[in-house]
CSV table of C-alpha atoms and ligand atoms in Angstrom, one decimal:
chain,number,residue,atom,x,y,z
L,1,MET,CA,-9.8,17.8,12.0
L,2,THR,CA,-12.1,16.6,9.1
L,3,ALA,CA,-15.0,14.3,9.8
L,4,SER,CA,-13.2,11.5,7.9
L,5,SER,CA,-10.0,11.6,10.0
L,6,LYS,CA,-9.1,8.5,11.8
L,7,LYS,CA,-6.7,8.0,14.6
L,8,LEU,CA,-3.5,6.0,14.4
L,9,PHE,CA,-1.5,4.8,17.4
L,10,VAL,CA,2.0,3.3,16.6
L,11,LYS,CA,4.0,1.6,19.4
L,12,THR,CA,7.6,1.2,18.4
L,13,PHE,CA,9.9,-1.5,19.8
L,14,GLY,CA,13.7,-1.8,19.0
L,15,CYS,CA,16.1,0.2,17.0
L,16,GLN,CA,16.2,3.7,15.4
L,17,MET,CA,15.3,2.1,12.1
L,18,ASN,CA,11.9,1.2,13.6
L,19,VAL,CA,11.4,4.7,15.0
L,20,TYR,CA,12.0,6.0,11.5
L,21,ASP,CA,9.7,3.3,10.0
L,22,SER,CA,6.9,4.2,12.4
L,23,GLY,CA,7.0,7.7,10.9
L,24,ARG,CA,7.1,6.3,7.4
L,25,MET,CA,4.0,4.2,8.2
L,26,ALA,CA,2.2,7.3,9.5
L,27,ASP,CA,3.3,9.1,6.3
L,28,ALA,CA,2.0,6.3,4.1
L,29,LEU,CA,-1.4,6.3,6.0
L,30,ALA,CA,-1.9,10.2,6.1
L,31,PRO,CA,-3.5,10.3,2.6
L,32,ALA,CA,-6.0,7.7,3.8
L,33,GLY,CA,-7.1,10.1,6.5
L,34,PHE,CA,-5.1,8.8,9.5
L,35,VAL,CA,-3.7,11.2,12.1
L,36,ARG,CA,-1.3,9.9,14.7
L,37,THR,CA,-2.4,10.0,18.3
L,38,GLU,CA,-0.3,9.5,21.6
L,39,THR,CA,-2.6,6.9,23.2
L,40,PRO,CA,-4.1,3.7,22.0
L,41,ASP,CA,-7.4,4.3,23.9
L,42,ASP,CA,-9.2,6.1,21.1
L,43,ALA,CA,-7.2,4.8,18.1
L,44,ASP,CA,-9.0,3.4,15.1
L,45,LEU,CA,-5.8,1.6,14.1
L,46,ILE,CA,-3.1,0.3,16.5
L,47,ILE,CA,0.2,-0.7,14.9
L,48,LEU,CA,2.8,-2.5,17.0
L,49,ASN,CA,6.1,-1.9,15.2
L,50,THR,CA,8.1,-4.9,16.5
L,51,CYS,CA,11.7,-6.0,16.9
L,52,HIS,CA,13.1,-9.5,16.7
L,53,ILE,CA,16.7,-9.1,17.2
L,54,ARG,CA,17.0,-10.6,20.7
L,55,GLU,CA,15.2,-12.8,23.2
L,56,LYS,CA,11.5,-13.2,23.8
L,57,ALA,CA,10.6,-10.3,21.5
L,58,ALA,CA,7.7,-12.3,20.0
L,59,GLU,CA,6.4,-13.1,23.6
L,60,LYS,CA,6.5,-9.4,24.4
L,61,VAL,CA,4.4,-8.8,21.3
L,62,TYR,CA,1.8,-11.3,22.3
L,63,SER,CA,1.4,-9.8,25.7
L,64,GLU,CA,1.1,-6.3,24.2
L,65,VAL,CA,-1.5,-7.7,21.7
L,66,GLY,CA,-3.4,-8.9,24.8
L,67,ARG,CA,-3.4,-5.4,26.3
L,68,MET,CA,-4.6,-3.9,22.9
L,69,ARG,CA,-7.4,-6.5,22.8
L,70,GLY,CA,-8.9,-5.0,26.0
L,71,ILE,CA,-9.0,-1.6,24.2
L,72,LYS,CA,-10.6,-3.1,21.1
L,73,GLN,CA,-13.3,-4.8,23.2
L,74,ALA,CA,-14.0,-1.6,25.1
L,75,ARG,CA,-14.3,0.5,21.9
L,76,ARG,CA,-16.5,-2.1,20.3
L,77,GLY,CA,-18.8,-1.9,23.3
L,78,ALA,CA,-19.1,1.8,22.4
L,79,GLY,CA,-19.8,1.0,18.8
L,80,GLN,CA,-16.4,1.8,17.4
L,81,GLU,CA,-14.0,-0.5,15.6
L,82,THR,CA,-10.3,-0.8,16.2
L,83,LEU,CA,-7.9,-2.6,13.9
L,84,ILE,CA,-4.8,-4.1,15.4
L,85,ALA,CA,-1.7,-4.6,13.3
L,86,VAL,CA,1.6,-6.3,14.0
L,87,ALA,CA,4.4,-4.7,11.8
L,88,GLY,CA,8.2,-4.9,11.7
L,89,CYS,CA,10.6,-7.7,12.2
L,90,VAL,CA,8.5,-10.1,14.4
L,91,ALA,CA,5.7,-9.8,11.8
L,92,GLN,CA,8.2,-10.6,9.1
L,93,ALA,CA,9.5,-13.6,11.0
L,94,GLU,CA,6.3,-15.2,12.3
L,95,GLY,CA,3.9,-14.1,9.5
L,96,GLU,CA,0.6,-16.1,9.6
L,97,GLU,CA,1.5,-17.7,13.0
L,98,ILE,CA,0.6,-14.4,14.6
L,99,VAL,CA,-3.0,-14.5,13.4
L,100,ARG,CA,-3.3,-18.1,14.2
L,101,ARG,CA,-2.1,-17.5,17.8
L,102,ALA,CA,-3.8,-14.2,18.3
L,103,PRO,CA,-7.0,-14.0,16.0
L,104,VAL,CA,-7.6,-10.5,17.4
L,105,VAL,CA,-4.8,-9.3,15.2
L,106,ASP,CA,-6.4,-8.0,11.9
L,107,LEU,CA,-3.2,-7.2,10.0
L,108,VAL,CA,0.4,-8.5,9.8
L,109,PHE,CA,2.9,-6.9,7.6
L,110,GLY,CA,6.7,-6.8,7.3
L,111,PRO,CA,9.1,-3.9,6.7
L,112,GLN,CA,8.8,-4.3,2.9
L,113,ALA,CA,5.2,-3.5,2.8
L,114,TYR,CA,4.8,0.0,4.2
L,115,HIS,CA,4.0,1.6,0.9
L,116,ARG,CA,1.1,-0.8,0.4
L,117,LEU,CA,-0.4,0.1,3.7
L,118,PRO,CA,-3.5,2.1,2.7
L,119,ALA,CA,-4.7,-0.8,0.5
L,120,LEU,CA,-3.8,-3.4,3.2
L,121,VAL,CA,-5.8,-1.4,5.9
L,122,GLY,CA,-8.7,-1.1,3.4
L,123,ARG,CA,-8.9,-4.8,3.1
L,124,ALA,CA,-8.6,-5.3,6.9
L,125,GLN,CA,-11.5,-2.8,7.3
L,126,ARG,CA,-13.6,-5.0,5.0
L,127,GLY,CA,-13.1,-7.8,7.5
L,128,GLU,CA,-10.2,-9.7,5.8
L,129,ALA,CA,-7.4,-11.0,7.9
L,130,VAL,CA,-4.4,-9.6,6.0
L,131,VAL,CA,-0.9,-11.0,6.1
L,132,ASP,CA,1.7,-9.4,3.8
L,133,THR,CA,5.3,-10.5,4.5
L,134,ASP,CA,6.5,-10.6,0.9
L,135,PHE,CA,9.8,-9.3,-0.2
L,136,PRO,CA,8.8,-7.7,-3.5
L,137,ALA,CA,11.5,-7.2,-6.1
L,138,GLU,CA,10.8,-3.4,-6.5
L,139,ASP,CA,12.6,-0.9,-4.4
L,140,LYS,CA,10.2,0.1,-1.5
L,141,PHE,CA,12.0,3.4,-1.2
L,142,ASP,CA,10.5,4.4,-4.5
L,143,HIS,CA,7.0,4.2,-3.1
L,144,LEU,CA,7.4,6.1,0.0
L,145,PRO,CA,6.1,9.7,0.2
L,146,GLY,CA,8.6,12.5,1.0
L,147,ALA,CA,7.8,15.2,3.5
L,148,SER,CA,4.2,14.6,4.4
L,149,PRO,CA,2.3,16.8,6.9
L,150,GLU,CA,3.0,14.2,9.5
L,151,ARG,CA,6.8,14.4,8.9
L,152,ILE,CA,6.6,18.3,8.9
L,153,ARG,CA,5.0,18.3,12.2
L,154,THR,CA,7.5,16.0,13.8
L,155,ALA,CA,10.7,17.4,12.2
L,156,GLY,CA,12.8,18.7,15.1
L,157,PRO,CA,16.4,19.9,15.4
L,158,THR,CA,17.7,16.4,15.0
L,159,ALA,CA,16.2,13.8,12.5
L,160,PHE,CA,16.9,10.3,11.2
L,161,LEU,CA,17.1,9.6,7.5
L,162,THR,CA,17.1,6.0,6.3
L,163,ILE,CA,19.6,5.7,3.4
L,164,GLN,CA,20.1,1.9,3.3
L,165,GLU,CA,18.1,-1.2,4.4
L,166,GLY,CA,18.8,-4.8,4.8
L,167,CYS,CA,22.0,-6.7,5.1
L,168,ASP,CA,24.0,-9.2,3.1
L,169,LYS,CA,26.5,-10.1,5.7
L,170,PHE,CA,24.8,-13.0,7.4
L,171,CYS,CA,26.5,-12.9,10.8
L,172,THR,CA,25.5,-16.3,12.2
L,173,PHE,CA,23.7,-14.8,15.3
L,174,CYS,CA,21.6,-12.3,13.5
L,175,VAL,CA,18.1,-12.3,12.1
L,176,VAL,CA,18.4,-9.0,10.2
L,177,PRO,CA,19.3,-10.6,6.8
L,178,TYR,CA,16.1,-12.7,7.1
L,179,THR,CA,13.7,-10.0,8.4
L,180,ARG,CA,15.0,-7.0,6.5
L,181,GLY,CA,16.2,-8.8,3.4
L,182,ALA,CA,19.0,-8.0,1.0
L,183,GLU,CA,20.9,-4.7,1.1
L,184,VAL,CA,19.2,-1.9,-0.7
L,185,SER,CA,20.6,1.6,-1.1
L,186,ARG,CA,18.6,4.8,-1.8
L,187,PRO,CA,19.8,6.9,-4.7
L,188,ALA,CA,21.9,10.0,-3.6
L,189,ALA,CA,19.5,12.5,-5.2
L,190,ALA,CA,16.5,11.2,-3.1
L,191,ILE,CA,18.6,11.3,0.1
L,192,MET,CA,19.8,14.9,-0.7
L,193,ASP,CA,16.2,16.0,-1.4
L,194,GLU,CA,15.0,14.6,1.9
L,195,ALA,CA,17.9,16.1,3.8
L,196,ARG,CA,17.2,19.6,2.1
L,197,ARG,CA,13.6,19.4,3.1
L,198,LEU,CA,14.4,18.5,6.7
L,199,VAL,CA,16.8,21.4,6.9
L,200,GLU,CA,14.2,23.8,5.6
L,201,LEU,CA,11.9,22.5,8.3
L,202,GLY,CA,14.5,23.4,11.0
L,203,THR,CA,16.6,20.2,11.3
L,204,ARG,CA,20.2,20.9,12.2
L,205,GLU,CA,21.5,17.4,12.6
L,206,ILE,CA,20.9,14.3,10.5
L,207,THR,CA,21.7,10.8,11.4
L,208,LEU,CA,21.9,8.5,8.4
L,209,LEU,CA,20.4,5.2,9.2
L,210,GLY,CA,20.9,1.7,7.8
L,211,GLN,CA,21.4,-1.8,9.2
L,212,ASN,CA,24.7,-1.8,7.4
L,213,VAL,CA,24.9,1.9,6.7
L,214,ASN,CA,28.5,2.2,5.5
L,215,ALA,CA,27.7,-0.5,2.9
L,216,TRP,CA,25.6,2.2,1.2
L,217,HIS,CA,26.5,2.6,-2.4
L,218,GLY,CA,23.9,4.7,-4.1
L,219,ALA,CA,23.3,6.1,-7.7
L,220,ALA,CA,25.1,9.4,-7.9
L,221,PRO,CA,23.2,12.5,-9.1
L,222,GLY,CA,25.2,12.8,-12.3
L,223,GLY,CA,25.5,9.1,-13.1
L,224,GLY,CA,27.9,6.6,-11.6
L,225,GLU,CA,27.9,5.6,-7.9
L,226,TRP,CA,28.8,7.2,-4.6
L,227,GLY,CA,30.0,5.5,-1.4
L,228,LEU,CA,29.1,6.9,2.1
L,229,GLY,CA,32.2,9.1,2.2
L,230,ARG,CA,31.2,11.0,-0.9
L,231,LEU,CA,27.6,11.3,0.2
L,232,LEU,CA,28.7,12.8,3.5
L,233,HIS,CA,30.7,15.5,1.6
L,234,ALA,CA,27.6,16.3,-0.5
L,235,LEU,CA,25.3,16.5,2.5
L,236,ALA,CA,27.8,18.7,4.3
L,237,GLY,CA,27.3,21.2,1.4
L,238,ILE,CA,23.7,21.8,2.5
L,239,ASP,CA,23.5,25.2,4.0
L,240,GLY,CA,22.2,25.1,7.6
L,241,LEU,CA,22.9,21.4,8.1
L,242,GLU,CA,25.4,21.6,11.0
L,243,ARG,CA,25.8,18.0,12.1
L,244,LEU,CA,26.0,14.6,10.5
L,245,ARG,CA,26.1,11.2,11.9
L,246,TYR,CA,25.6,7.6,10.6
L,247,THR,CA,24.7,4.3,12.2
L,248,THR,CA,25.2,1.4,12.3
L,249,SER,CA,28.4,0.4,10.5
L,250,HIS,CA,30.3,-2.8,9.9
L,251,PRO,CA,34.1,-2.8,10.2
L,252,ARG,CA,34.4,-4.4,6.8
L,253,ASP,CA,32.8,-1.4,5.0
L,254,MET,CA,34.9,1.3,6.6
L,255,ASP,CA,36.7,2.2,3.3
L,256,ASP,CA,39.4,4.8,2.8
L,257,GLU,CA,37.1,7.5,1.5
L,258,LEU,CA,34.8,7.1,4.6
L,259,ILE,CA,37.8,7.2,7.0
L,260,ALA,CA,39.0,10.4,5.1
L,261,ALA,CA,35.6,11.9,5.6
L,262,HIS,CA,36.1,11.8,9.3
L,263,ARG,CA,39.2,14.0,8.8
L,264,ASP,CA,37.7,16.3,6.1
L,265,VAL,CA,34.1,16.8,6.9
L,266,PRO,CA,33.7,19.0,10.0
L,267,GLN,CA,30.0,18.5,10.2
L,268,LEU,CA,30.7,14.8,10.7
L,269,MET,CA,30.5,14.3,14.5
L,270,PRO,CA,33.6,12.7,16.2
L,271,PHE,CA,31.6,9.8,17.5
L,272,LEU,CA,31.3,6.4,15.7
L,273,HIS,CA,29.3,3.3,16.6
L,274,LEU,CA,31.5,0.5,15.3
L,275,PRO,CA,30.3,-2.9,16.6
L,276,VAL,CA,33.0,-5.6,16.9
L,277,GLN,CA,30.9,-8.3,18.8
L,278,SER,CA,33.8,-10.2,20.1
L,279,GLY,CA,37.6,-9.8,20.6
L,280,CYS,CA,38.4,-13.4,19.9
L,281,ASP,CA,39.4,-14.5,16.4
L,282,ARG,CA,37.9,-18.0,16.8
L,283,VAL,CA,34.6,-16.6,18.0
L,284,LEU,CA,34.6,-14.0,15.2
L,285,ALA,CA,35.1,-16.7,12.6
L,286,LEU,CA,32.2,-18.7,14.1
L,287,MET,CA,30.0,-15.5,14.0
L,288,ASN,CA,31.0,-15.1,10.3
L,289,ARG,CA,32.0,-11.5,11.0
L,290,ARG,CA,34.6,-11.6,8.2
L,291,HIS,CA,37.1,-9.6,10.2
L,292,ARG,CA,39.7,-10.5,12.8
L,293,ARG,CA,40.6,-8.8,16.0
L,294,SER,CA,43.7,-7.3,14.5
L,295,ASP,CA,41.6,-5.8,11.5
L,296,TYR,CA,39.3,-4.1,13.9
L,297,LEU,CA,42.2,-2.7,16.1
L,298,ARG,CA,44.1,-1.4,13.0
L,299,LEU,CA,40.9,0.2,11.7
L,300,VAL,CA,40.4,1.9,15.0
L,301,ASP,CA,43.9,3.3,14.8
L,302,ARG,CA,43.4,4.6,11.3
L,303,ILE,CA,40.1,6.3,12.3
L,304,ARG,CA,41.8,7.8,15.3
L,305,LYS,CA,44.6,9.1,13.1
L,306,ALA,CA,42.1,10.7,10.8
L,307,ARG,CA,40.1,12.2,13.7
L,308,PRO,CA,42.1,12.2,16.9
L,309,ASP,CA,39.2,13.4,19.1
L,310,ILE,CA,36.8,10.6,17.9
L,311,ALA,CA,35.0,8.6,20.5
L,312,LEU,CA,33.9,5.1,19.9
L,313,SER,CA,30.9,3.1,20.7
L,314,GLY,CA,30.4,-0.6,20.1
L,315,ASP,CA,28.2,-3.7,20.3
L,316,PHE,CA,29.3,-6.9,22.1
L,317,ILE,CA,27.8,-10.3,22.3
L,318,VAL,CA,28.9,-12.6,25.1
L,319,GLY,CA,28.3,-16.4,25.4
L,320,PHE,CA,28.2,-17.1,21.7
L,321,PRO,CA,28.2,-20.9,21.1
L,322,GLY,CA,31.8,-22.2,21.6
L,323,GLU,CA,33.0,-19.1,23.6
L,324,ASP,CA,35.1,-20.2,26.5
L,325,GLU,CA,36.6,-18.3,29.4
L,326,VAL,CA,39.8,-17.5,27.5
L,327,ASP,CA,37.9,-16.3,24.5
L,328,PHE,CA,35.8,-14.1,26.7
L,329,GLU,CA,38.9,-12.6,28.2
L,330,ASP,CA,40.1,-11.7,24.7
L,331,THR,CA,36.9,-9.5,24.4
L,332,MET,CA,37.7,-7.9,27.8
L,333,GLU,CA,41.2,-7.2,26.7
L,334,LEU,CA,40.0,-5.6,23.4
L,335,VAL,CA,37.7,-3.3,25.3
L,336,ARG,CA,40.5,-2.3,27.5
L,337,ASP,CA,42.7,-1.6,24.4
L,338,VAL,CA,40.2,0.4,22.6
L,339,GLY,CA,38.5,2.3,25.4
L,340,TYR,CA,34.8,3.0,24.6
L,341,ALA,CA,32.9,6.1,25.4
L,342,GLN,CA,29.7,4.1,25.4
L,343,ALA,CA,28.7,0.6,24.3
L,344,PHE,CA,25.9,-1.9,24.0
L,345,SER,CA,26.5,-5.5,25.3
L,346,PHE,CA,24.2,-8.4,25.1
L,347,LYS,CA,23.9,-12.1,26.2
L,348,TYR,CA,23.8,-14.3,23.1
L,349,SER,CA,20.2,-15.1,22.3
L,350,PRO,CA,19.7,-18.0,19.9
L,351,ARG,CA,17.3,-16.7,17.1
L,352,PRO,CA,15.3,-19.4,15.3
L,353,GLY,CA,16.4,-19.8,11.8
L,354,THR,CA,20.0,-18.5,12.2
L,355,PRO,CA,23.0,-20.8,12.1
L,356,GLY,CA,24.0,-19.9,15.6
L,357,ALA,CA,20.9,-21.4,17.1
L,358,THR,CA,21.8,-24.9,16.1
L,359,MET,CA,25.6,-24.7,16.7
L,360,GLU,CA,27.1,-27.1,19.2
L,361,ASP,CA,28.6,-25.9,22.6
L,362,GLN,CA,25.8,-23.5,23.5
L,363,VAL,CA,26.9,-21.6,26.6
L,364,PRO,CA,24.8,-22.0,29.7
L,365,ASP,CA,22.6,-19.0,30.6
L,366,GLU,CA,24.3,-18.5,34.0
L,367,VAL,CA,27.7,-18.3,32.3
L,368,ARG,CA,26.4,-15.9,29.7
L,369,GLY,CA,24.9,-13.8,32.5
L,370,GLU,CA,28.0,-13.8,34.6
L,371,ARG,CA,30.2,-12.8,31.6
L,372,LEU,CA,27.8,-10.0,30.7
L,373,ASN,CA,28.0,-8.6,34.2
L,374,ARG,CA,31.8,-8.5,34.1
L,375,LEU,CA,31.9,-6.9,30.6
L,376,GLN,CA,29.2,-4.3,31.5
L,377,ALA,CA,31.1,-3.4,34.7
L,378,LEU,CA,34.1,-2.6,32.5
L,379,LEU,CA,32.1,-0.7,30.0
L,380,ARG,CA,30.3,1.3,32.6
L,381,HIS,CA,33.7,2.2,34.1
L,382,GLN,CA,34.9,3.4,30.7
L,383,GLN,CA,31.8,5.5,30.0
L,384,HIS,CA,32.1,7.0,33.5
L,385,ASN,CA,35.8,7.9,32.8
L,386,PHE,CA,34.9,9.3,29.5
L,387,ASN,CA,32.0,11.5,30.9
L,388,GLU,CA,34.3,12.6,33.8
L,389,GLY,CA,36.9,13.5,31.2
L,390,CYS,CA,34.5,16.1,29.8
L,391,VAL,CA,34.2,18.0,33.1
L,392,GLY,CA,35.9,21.3,32.8
L,393,THR,CA,35.9,21.3,29.0
L,394,ARG,CA,33.6,23.3,26.7
L,395,LEU,CA,31.5,21.2,24.2
L,396,PRO,CA,29.3,22.4,21.4
L,397,VAL,CA,25.8,21.3,22.2
L,398,LEU,CA,22.8,21.2,19.9
L,399,LEU,CA,19.9,22.2,22.1
L,400,GLU,CA,17.0,19.8,21.3
L,401,ARG,CA,14.2,20.1,23.8
L,402,PRO,CA,13.1,21.5,27.2
L,403,GLY,CA,14.5,19.8,30.2
L,404,ARG,CA,12.6,18.4,33.2
L,405,LYS,CA,13.3,21.6,35.2
L,406,VAL,CA,11.9,24.9,34.3
L,407,GLY,CA,14.5,27.0,32.5
L,408,GLN,CA,16.5,24.0,31.6
L,409,LEU,CA,17.2,22.7,28.1
L,410,VAL,CA,18.7,19.4,27.0
L,411,GLY,CA,20.9,19.0,24.0
L,412,ARG,CA,23.5,16.6,22.7
L,413,SER,CA,27.3,16.9,22.8
L,414,PRO,CA,29.3,15.8,19.7
L,415,TYR,CA,29.7,12.4,21.6
L,416,LEU,CA,25.9,12.0,21.9
L,417,GLN,CA,25.8,12.6,25.6
L,418,PRO,CA,22.7,14.3,26.7
L,419,VAL,CA,23.7,17.7,28.2
L,420,ASN,CA,21.5,19.7,30.6
L,421,VAL,CA,21.9,23.4,30.7
L,422,ASP,CA,20.0,26.4,32.0
L,423,ALA,CA,19.3,28.4,28.8
L,424,ASP,CA,16.5,30.4,27.2
L,425,ALA,CA,14.0,28.4,25.2
L,426,ALA,CA,14.8,30.8,22.2
L,427,LEU,CA,18.1,28.9,21.9
L,428,LEU,CA,16.3,25.7,21.0
L,429,GLY,CA,17.6,24.3,17.7
L,430,GLU,CA,20.9,26.1,18.0
L,431,VAL,CA,24.5,24.8,18.6
L,432,ILE,CA,26.0,26.6,21.6
L,433,GLU,CA,29.2,26.2,23.6
L,434,VAL,CA,28.5,24.8,27.0
L,435,VAL,CA,31.0,24.7,29.9
L,436,ILE,CA,30.7,21.1,31.4
L,437,GLU,CA,30.6,21.2,35.2
L,438,GLU,CA,29.4,17.8,36.2
L,439,ALA,CA,29.1,14.3,34.9
L,440,GLY,CA,26.4,11.7,35.6
L,441,PRO,CA,26.5,8.0,34.4
L,442,ASN,CA,24.6,8.8,31.3
L,443,SER,CA,24.5,12.6,30.9
L,444,LEU,CA,26.4,15.8,31.5
L,445,PHE,CA,25.5,19.1,33.2
L,446,GLY,CA,26.8,22.4,32.2
L,447,ARG,CA,26.3,26.2,31.9
L,448,LEU,CA,26.5,28.8,29.3
L,449,PRO,CA,30.0,30.4,29.2
L,450,GLN,CA,30.4,33.9,30.7
L,451,VAL,CA,32.6,36.6,29.5
L,452,ARG,CA,35.4,35.8,32.0
L,453,ASP,CA,35.6,32.3,30.5
L,454,GLU,CA,36.7,33.7,27.2
L,455,ALA,CA,40.3,34.4,28.4
L,456,ASN,CA,40.6,30.7,29.2
L,457,PRO,CA,39.0,28.5,26.9
L,458,VAL,CA,39.4,24.8,27.4
L,459,VAL,CA,38.4,22.6,24.5
L,460,MET,CA,38.5,18.7,24.4
L,461,GLU,CA,41.1,17.4,22.2
L,462,SER,CA,42.0,13.8,22.9
L,463,ARG,CA,39.9,11.2,24.5
L,464,PHE,CA,42.1,8.3,25.7
I,501,5AD,N1,21.9,-12.3,20.4
I,501,5AD,C1,22.5,-11.2,21.1
I,501,5AD,N2,22.7,-10.0,20.5
I,501,5AD,C2,22.4,-9.9,19.3
I,501,5AD,N3,22.6,-8.8,18.4
I,501,5AD,C3,22.1,-9.2,17.2
I,501,5AD,N4,21.6,-10.5,17.2
I,501,5AD,C4,21.9,-10.9,18.5
I,501,5AD,C5,21.6,-12.1,19.1
I,501,5AD,N5,21.1,-13.2,18.5
I,501,5AD,C6,23.2,-7.6,18.8
I,501,5AD,C7,24.4,-7.4,18.1
I,501,5AD,C8,24.1,-6.3,17.1
I,501,5AD,C9,23.0,-5.5,18.0
I,501,5AD,C10,22.1,-4.6,17.2
I,501,5AD,O1,22.3,-6.5,18.6
I,501,5AD,O2,25.5,-6.9,19.0
I,501,5AD,O3,25.1,-5.5,16.8
I,502,SF4,FE1,23.2,-8.5,11.5
I,502,SF4,FE2,24.9,-6.4,11.4
I,502,SF4,FE3,25.8,-8.9,10.9
I,502,SF4,FE4,24.2,-7.7,9.2
I,502,SF4,S1,26.2,-7.1,9.8
I,502,SF4,S2,24.0,-9.8,9.9
I,502,SF4,S3,22.8,-6.6,10.6
I,502,SF4,S4,25.0,-8.0,12.9
């Protein structure tokens, strides 16, 4: 470590996009001498990378800031300075209010400002309270460094790669169009380059990220424009890249080419996160989802025809303003019809500044809670059945990291289930067949196949 190196601690809240962004912030700060550290206690710069999607996210940030203030004071007592920064979506939404309420915060910046970070930190070091929540016209992707030393150190068998940011859909419950701004797609060539570099560093599985990832439409390498289906084909051509995934998608943007990619690109894993939010047309219209229940069901049918072994995951919101008991039952019925391998479900949480927050007929919290319990019981049951259905089959597993027990490794199945298996650490980073022997609520347990299994292979075919 050089004498000039400084320590950076980043605490990440929220989605995978934020996890990726935290890496990008570290990348942007590496040339300024910042090296990431695992604990805030000795950090020269603490960044809280925040999420604003639901509930008292902002409150959580203020209590975290309080904790960090203690560290700042202790270090100051020892003659060292610590800068505290609030980044991400709460920063974007609250802006100056954060510095007003918590003067201990030195720096507030939104998701569009990461490439300006060294300059912003420089200003904060000179004692200025810096707030940067502008949405500049230029493409922030253009300014982000590629594979920095930080990224090289952290590249593992699986990696995230942001291909698209922002959202133009304006669902009436959602802050993303306000905090992340308009949809921006990265050019295909830049994505391909980053993917190639990751694969050279040992990555075997890439998950393409975007708030509305399947709305991606980027400049094609030879001119013209590609959609996500075409991009997946191109990525699948990278030697050594064994698995592809993408998240999160909107039903409206599942075009024919993308559905066909699920049939034609073997590297594309048979697992799709396809949020529907509600199973009731009236509520979907109030949410401005721009699809009906029947559109979603038809889409699921077409995707299953293209890739019969596909497993689905979804997002659901219960208790959106105006949702009554019958509407909620529509959602339950849709869940029963579709059958999910896994899902996320939430109580509606009014977000300031979104149309939903001021709609009439807000649903009382007890009712929202009670509906959420019922929905989650059903989804848990489906996930349990799905996991149980894997027992006795063989699944290809990408081994990612050592397990909790000595001699054990943990990997992911095609359906994103963590799989625990006794295997030699030399197999890390490889895709191997695992005989699944046991299912837990959230993970699977298996063993490596033995020669006698070869006579009798059992492979998963259809899910529901
Ligand atoms: N209240 C509850 N859930 C929400 N989500 C987004 N905004 C809200 C909100 N205001 C959920 C949606 C989305 C997921 C990322 O978070 O289900 O798909
Ligand atoms: Fe939010 Fe997704 Fe709707 Fe965009 S499509 S507004 S990110 S829920």
